Amino acid sequence: MSASTHSPAELSTPASRRTVSEHARTVAEQADRHAVTLESLLAILRSPRLDDRIARNMAIDVAANALVGLRMATDQQRSGLLEPVVGAFARLRNDLRPLVRFGDLDVQFVEPPATGRALPGDVAHAARAIVRNAVLAFVDAGETRRVRIQWDCDGRNLLIGIRDDGLGQLSAHDDSLRPIVERVAVLDGSLSVASTPGWGSSLDIRIPLDPPVEPEPIVSAAELSIREREVLRLVASGARNHDIARELGISLNTVKFHVSNLLKKAGARSRAELGALTR
């Protein structure tokens, strides 16, 4: 596996430089593991003390374990690497080449801007899989002869547009699109389907480039009094205001006052949301 190349702009932040450095270290370690695996295989196959059957079984075990390790390492690397959006799109074109070469399908690719933000490796990998599955869904729906694929990047999201000239009968609830809908949802993205009978269908997909920011627990995000912390603990447990008043020996109005303050400090809209911010 060769190391990815990055433009100076992509290496302008300490985080980007750390990512590239970590990748280089991982590649070096992976090369060492490959060398050890090959040396082990050669030693087994050359050993005069092992008969053919035993040597073959041992070699298979070594190769199988090495393959599992390689796949795990590849998955970990994929999630951490940055991939230029143009390069990711070029890989998509290669992925779809068999459909163009051996199938009766005209695929039009609209290149993303070269200045678009680099994609996290897991996003690039998922986006290519989503497009491949969408194209196959279009083809399986029948009568599709032309597909148009467009990628764009607004700085925060990868925007994917896919349009065909088929029967125009697909919807977001179609079984063929269910794996795509589920995968987009896992990525915290959105998908919309528009179909016009006799004219074709189009998919518009948005995939965030950054993971969602987890809300900071209110107990660490705001300075709370001892009483407010007690009220918050009981709210998070599901207790109602009357129960809290009885538990803490304070009036109902005092409880309401503390809950109101906690909602304001946390920026929460409900007791349930307030409770969730304590976890």
CSV table of C-alpha atoms in Angstrom, one decimal:
chain,number,residue,atom,x,y,z
A,1,MET,CA,0.0,0.0,0.0
A,2,SER,CA,1.5,3.3,-1.0
A,3,ALA,CA,1.2,6.5,1.1
A,4,SER,CA,-1.2,9.1,0.0
A,5,THR,CA,0.0,12.5,-1.3
A,6,HIS,CA,-1.2,15.7,0.2
A,7,SER,CA,-1.1,19.3,-1.0
A,8,PRO,CA,0.6,21.9,1.2
A,9,ALA,CA,-2.8,23.4,2.0
A,10,GLU,CA,-4.0,20.0,3.4
A,11,LEU,CA,-0.9,19.9,5.6
A,12,SER,CA,-1.3,23.4,7.0
A,13,THR,CA,-2.7,22.3,10.4
A,14,PRO,CA,-1.0,20.3,13.2
A,15,ALA,CA,-3.8,17.8,13.0
A,16,SER,CA,-3.2,17.2,9.3
A,17,ARG,CA,0.5,16.8,9.8
A,18,ARG,CA,-0.1,14.4,12.7
A,19,THR,CA,-2.4,12.3,10.5
A,20,VAL,CA,0.1,12.1,7.7
A,21,SER,CA,2.9,11.2,10.2
A,22,GLU,CA,0.8,8.5,11.8
A,23,HIS,CA,-0.1,7.1,8.4
A,24,ALA,CA,3.6,6.9,7.5
A,25,ARG,CA,4.4,5.1,10.7
A,26,THR,CA,1.5,2.7,10.2
A,27,VAL,CA,2.6,1.9,6.6
A,28,ALA,CA,6.2,1.2,7.9
A,29,GLU,CA,4.8,-1.1,10.6
A,30,GLN,CA,2.6,-2.8,8.1
A,31,ALA,CA,5.6,-3.4,5.7
A,32,ASP,CA,7.5,-5.0,8.6
A,33,ARG,CA,4.5,-7.3,9.3
A,34,HIS,CA,4.3,-8.3,5.7
A,35,ALA,CA,8.0,-9.1,5.7
A,36,VAL,CA,7.7,-11.3,8.8
A,37,THR,CA,4.7,-13.1,7.2
A,38,LEU,CA,6.6,-13.8,4.0
A,39,GLU,CA,9.7,-15.0,6.0
A,40,SER,CA,7.5,-17.3,8.0
A,41,LEU,CA,5.9,-18.8,4.9
A,42,LEU,CA,9.3,-19.4,3.3
A,43,ALA,CA,10.7,-21.0,6.4
A,44,ILE,CA,7.7,-23.3,6.6
A,45,LEU,CA,7.8,-24.3,2.9
A,46,ARG,CA,11.6,-24.8,3.0
A,47,SER,CA,11.7,-26.8,6.2
A,48,PRO,CA,13.0,-30.4,5.7
A,49,ARG,CA,11.4,-31.5,8.9
A,50,LEU,CA,7.8,-30.9,7.7
A,51,ASP,CA,6.0,-33.1,5.2
A,52,ASP,CA,3.9,-31.4,2.5
A,53,ARG,CA,0.6,-31.8,4.2
A,54,ILE,CA,1.7,-30.2,7.5
A,55,ALA,CA,3.7,-27.5,5.7
A,56,ARG,CA,0.6,-26.6,3.6
A,57,ASN,CA,-1.7,-26.4,6.6
A,58,MET,CA,0.8,-24.3,8.6
A,59,ALA,CA,1.3,-22.0,5.6
A,60,ILE,CA,-2.5,-21.6,5.2
A,61,ASP,CA,-2.8,-20.6,8.9
A,62,VAL,CA,-0.1,-18.0,8.6
A,63,ALA,CA,-1.5,-16.5,5.5
A,64,ALA,CA,-5.1,-16.5,6.8
A,65,ASN,CA,-4.0,-14.8,10.0
A,66,ALA,CA,-2.0,-12.2,8.1
A,67,LEU,CA,-4.9,-11.5,5.8
A,68,VAL,CA,-7.3,-10.9,8.7
A,69,GLY,CA,-4.7,-8.5,10.2
A,70,LEU,CA,-4.3,-6.7,6.9
A,71,ARG,CA,-8.0,-6.1,6.5
A,72,MET,CA,-8.3,-4.8,10.1
A,73,ALA,CA,-5.3,-2.4,9.5
A,74,THR,CA,-6.8,-1.3,6.2
A,75,ASP,CA,-10.1,-0.5,7.8
A,76,GLN,CA,-8.4,1.5,10.6
A,77,GLN,CA,-6.3,3.4,8.1
A,78,ARG,CA,-9.2,4.2,5.8
A,79,SER,CA,-11.1,5.9,8.7
A,80,GLY,CA,-8.1,8.2,9.5
A,81,LEU,CA,-6.7,9.2,6.1
A,82,LEU,CA,-7.6,12.2,4.1
A,83,GLU,CA,-8.4,11.7,0.4
A,84,PRO,CA,-8.6,14.6,-2.1
A,85,VAL,CA,-12.1,14.8,-3.4
A,86,VAL,CA,-10.9,14.7,-7.0
A,87,GLY,CA,-8.9,11.5,-6.3
A,88,ALA,CA,-11.8,9.9,-4.6
A,89,PHE,CA,-14.0,10.7,-7.6
A,90,ALA,CA,-11.4,9.2,-9.9
A,91,ARG,CA,-11.5,6.0,-7.9
A,92,LEU,CA,-15.3,6.0,-8.3
A,93,ARG,CA,-14.9,6.2,-12.1
A,94,ASN,CA,-12.6,3.2,-12.0
A,95,ASP,CA,-15.1,1.3,-9.8
A,96,LEU,CA,-17.9,1.9,-12.4
A,97,ARG,CA,-15.7,1.2,-15.4
A,98,PRO,CA,-17.0,-2.5,-15.8
A,99,LEU,CA,-20.6,-1.3,-16.0
A,100,VAL,CA,-19.6,1.2,-18.8
A,101,ARG,CA,-17.3,-1.3,-20.6
A,102,PHE,CA,-19.5,-4.4,-20.5
A,103,GLY,CA,-23.0,-3.0,-20.0
A,104,ASP,CA,-25.2,-1.0,-22.2
A,105,LEU,CA,-24.9,2.0,-19.9
A,106,ASP,CA,-23.8,5.6,-20.6
A,107,VAL,CA,-22.4,7.1,-17.4
A,108,GLN,CA,-21.7,10.8,-17.3
A,109,PHE,CA,-19.4,12.0,-14.6
A,110,VAL,CA,-19.4,15.7,-13.5
A,111,GLU,CA,-16.1,16.3,-11.8
A,112,PRO,CA,-16.0,18.0,-8.4
A,113,PRO,CA,-14.0,21.2,-8.0
A,114,ALA,CA,-10.3,20.5,-7.5
A,115,THR,CA,-10.3,23.0,-4.7
A,116,GLY,CA,-12.9,21.0,-2.7
A,117,ARG,CA,-12.0,20.0,0.8
A,118,ALA,CA,-10.3,16.6,1.2
A,119,LEU,CA,-12.6,13.8,2.3
A,120,PRO,CA,-12.0,11.7,5.4
A,121,GLY,CA,-11.2,8.2,4.3
A,122,ASP,CA,-14.3,6.5,5.7
A,123,VAL,CA,-16.5,9.2,4.0
A,124,ALA,CA,-14.8,8.7,0.6
A,125,HIS,CA,-15.1,4.9,0.9
A,126,ALA,CA,-18.8,5.1,2.0
A,127,ALA,CA,-19.6,7.6,-0.8
A,128,ARG,CA,-18.2,5.4,-3.5
A,129,ALA,CA,-20.2,2.4,-2.1
A,130,ILE,CA,-23.4,4.5,-2.0
A,131,VAL,CA,-23.0,5.6,-5.6
A,132,ARG,CA,-22.2,2.1,-6.8
A,133,ASN,CA,-25.3,0.7,-5.1
A,134,ALA,CA,-27.4,3.6,-6.4
A,135,VAL,CA,-26.3,3.0,-10.0
A,136,LEU,CA,-27.1,-0.7,-9.7
A,137,ALA,CA,-30.5,0.2,-8.2
A,138,PHE,CA,-31.2,2.4,-11.2
A,139,VAL,CA,-30.2,-0.4,-13.6
A,140,ASP,CA,-32.2,-3.0,-11.8
A,141,ALA,CA,-35.3,-0.8,-12.0
A,142,GLY,CA,-35.2,-1.3,-15.8
A,143,GLU,CA,-35.0,0.9,-18.9
A,144,THR,CA,-32.0,2.9,-17.6
A,145,ARG,CA,-29.6,3.7,-20.4
A,146,ARG,CA,-28.0,6.9,-19.1
A,147,VAL,CA,-26.8,7.9,-15.6
A,148,ARG,CA,-25.4,11.2,-14.5
A,149,ILE,CA,-23.2,11.4,-11.4
A,150,GLN,CA,-22.1,14.6,-9.8
A,151,TRP,CA,-20.1,15.3,-6.6
A,152,ASP,CA,-19.6,18.7,-5.0
A,153,CYS,CA,-18.3,19.9,-1.6
A,154,ASP,CA,-19.6,22.9,0.3
A,155,GLY,CA,-16.8,22.8,2.9
A,156,ARG,CA,-18.8,20.9,5.5
A,157,ASN,CA,-20.6,18.2,3.4
A,158,LEU,CA,-20.0,16.0,0.4
A,159,LEU,CA,-22.9,16.6,-2.0
A,160,ILE,CA,-23.8,13.7,-4.3
A,161,GLY,CA,-26.3,13.9,-7.2
A,162,ILE,CA,-27.3,10.9,-9.2
A,163,ARG,CA,-29.9,11.0,-12.0
A,164,ASP,CA,-31.0,8.4,-14.5
A,165,ASP,CA,-33.3,8.3,-17.6
A,166,GLY,CA,-35.3,5.2,-16.5
A,167,LEU,CA,-38.9,4.5,-15.6
A,168,GLY,CA,-39.0,7.2,-12.9
A,169,GLN,CA,-40.6,4.9,-10.3
A,170,LEU,CA,-38.1,4.8,-7.5
A,171,SER,CA,-38.8,6.2,-4.0
A,172,ALA,CA,-36.9,6.4,-0.8
A,173,HIS,CA,-39.0,3.4,0.4
A,174,ASP,CA,-37.9,1.1,-2.5
A,175,ASP,CA,-36.2,-2.1,-1.3
A,176,SER,CA,-33.3,-1.5,-3.7
A,177,LEU,CA,-32.5,1.8,-2.0
A,178,ARG,CA,-32.9,0.6,1.6
A,179,PRO,CA,-29.2,-0.2,2.1
A,180,ILE,CA,-28.3,3.2,0.7
A,181,VAL,CA,-30.8,5.0,3.0
A,182,GLU,CA,-29.5,3.1,6.0
A,183,ARG,CA,-25.8,3.8,5.2
A,184,VAL,CA,-26.5,7.5,4.7
A,185,ALA,CA,-28.4,7.6,8.1
A,186,VAL,CA,-25.4,6.0,9.8
A,187,LEU,CA,-23.2,8.8,8.5
A,188,ASP,CA,-25.7,11.3,9.9
A,189,GLY,CA,-26.4,12.4,6.3
A,190,SER,CA,-29.6,13.0,4.4
A,191,LEU,CA,-31.1,11.5,1.2
A,192,SER,CA,-34.0,12.6,-1.0
A,193,VAL,CA,-35.5,10.9,-4.0
A,194,ALA,CA,-37.4,12.6,-6.8
A,195,SER,CA,-39.0,10.6,-9.6
A,196,THR,CA,-41.0,11.5,-12.7
A,197,PRO,CA,-42.8,8.6,-14.4
A,198,GLY,CA,-41.3,8.2,-17.9
A,199,TRP,CA,-38.5,10.7,-17.3
A,200,GLY,CA,-36.3,9.1,-14.6
A,201,SER,CA,-35.3,9.4,-11.0
A,202,SER,CA,-32.7,11.4,-9.1
A,203,LEU,CA,-31.0,11.0,-5.7
A,204,ASP,CA,-29.6,14.0,-3.8
A,205,ILE,CA,-27.4,12.9,-0.9
A,206,ARG,CA,-25.6,15.0,1.7
A,207,ILE,CA,-22.8,13.4,3.8
A,208,PRO,CA,-21.2,15.5,6.6
A,209,LEU,CA,-17.4,15.5,6.5
A,210,ASP,CA,-17.0,15.9,10.2
A,211,PRO,CA,-18.6,13.7,12.9
A,212,PRO,CA,-21.4,15.3,14.9
A,213,VAL,CA,-20.3,17.2,17.9
A,214,GLU,CA,-21.3,15.6,21.1
A,215,PRO,CA,-22.9,18.0,23.6
A,216,GLU,CA,-20.8,18.6,26.6
A,217,PRO,CA,-22.4,17.4,29.9
A,218,ILE,CA,-23.9,20.3,31.7
A,219,VAL,CA,-22.2,19.4,35.0
A,220,SER,CA,-18.8,20.1,33.4
A,221,ALA,CA,-20.0,22.9,31.0
A,222,ALA,CA,-21.6,25.1,33.6
A,223,GLU,CA,-21.0,26.1,37.2
A,224,LEU,CA,-23.8,24.7,39.2
A,225,SER,CA,-24.6,25.2,42.9
A,226,ILE,CA,-24.9,22.2,45.1
A,227,ARG,CA,-28.7,22.5,45.2
A,228,GLU,CA,-28.8,22.8,41.3
A,229,ARG,CA,-26.7,19.6,41.1
A,230,GLU,CA,-29.1,17.8,43.4
A,231,VAL,CA,-32.1,19.0,41.3
A,232,LEU,CA,-30.4,18.0,38.1
A,233,ARG,CA,-29.6,14.5,39.4
A,234,LEU,CA,-33.2,14.0,40.2
A,235,VAL,CA,-34.5,15.4,36.9
A,236,ALA,CA,-32.1,13.1,35.1
A,237,SER,CA,-33.5,10.1,37.0
A,238,GLY,CA,-37.0,11.0,35.8
A,239,ALA,CA,-38.4,12.5,39.0
A,240,ARG,CA,-41.2,15.0,38.7
A,241,ASN,CA,-41.2,18.4,40.5
A,242,HIS,CA,-43.4,17.2,43.4
A,243,ASP,CA,-41.0,14.2,44.0
A,244,ILE,CA,-38.0,16.5,43.9
A,245,ALA,CA,-39.5,18.9,46.4
A,246,ARG,CA,-40.3,16.1,48.8
A,247,GLU,CA,-36.9,14.4,48.3
A,248,LEU,CA,-34.9,17.7,49.0
A,249,GLY,CA,-37.3,19.2,51.5
A,250,ILE,CA,-37.9,22.4,49.5
A,251,SER,CA,-41.0,24.0,48.1
A,252,LEU,CA,-42.5,23.3,44.7
A,253,ASN,CA,-41.8,26.8,43.5
A,254,THR,CA,-38.2,26.5,44.5
A,255,VAL,CA,-37.9,23.3,42.4
A,256,LYS,CA,-39.5,25.1,39.4
A,257,PHE,CA,-37.0,28.0,39.8
A,258,HIS,CA,-34.0,25.6,39.8
A,259,VAL,CA,-35.3,23.6,36.8
A,260,SER,CA,-35.9,26.8,34.9
A,261,ASN,CA,-32.3,28.0,35.6
A,262,LEU,CA,-30.9,24.6,34.6
A,263,LEU,CA,-32.8,24.7,31.3
A,264,LYS,CA,-31.4,28.2,30.6
A,265,LYS,CA,-27.8,27.2,31.6
A,266,ALA,CA,-27.9,24.0,29.5
A,267,GLY,CA,-29.7,25.6,26.5
A,268,ALA,CA,-32.1,22.7,26.7
A,269,ARG,CA,-35.7,22.8,25.5
A,270,SER,CA,-37.2,20.1,27.7
A,271,ARG,CA,-36.5,18.1,30.9
A,272,ALA,CA,-35.7,15.0,28.8
A,273,GLU,CA,-33.0,17.0,26.9
A,274,LEU,CA,-31.7,18.4,30.1
A,275,GLY,CA,-31.4,14.9,31.5
A,276,ALA,CA,-29.6,13.7,28.4
A,277,LEU,CA,-27.0,16.4,28.8
A,278,THR,CA,-25.9,14.9,32.1
A,279,ARG,CA,-24.8,11.6,30.6
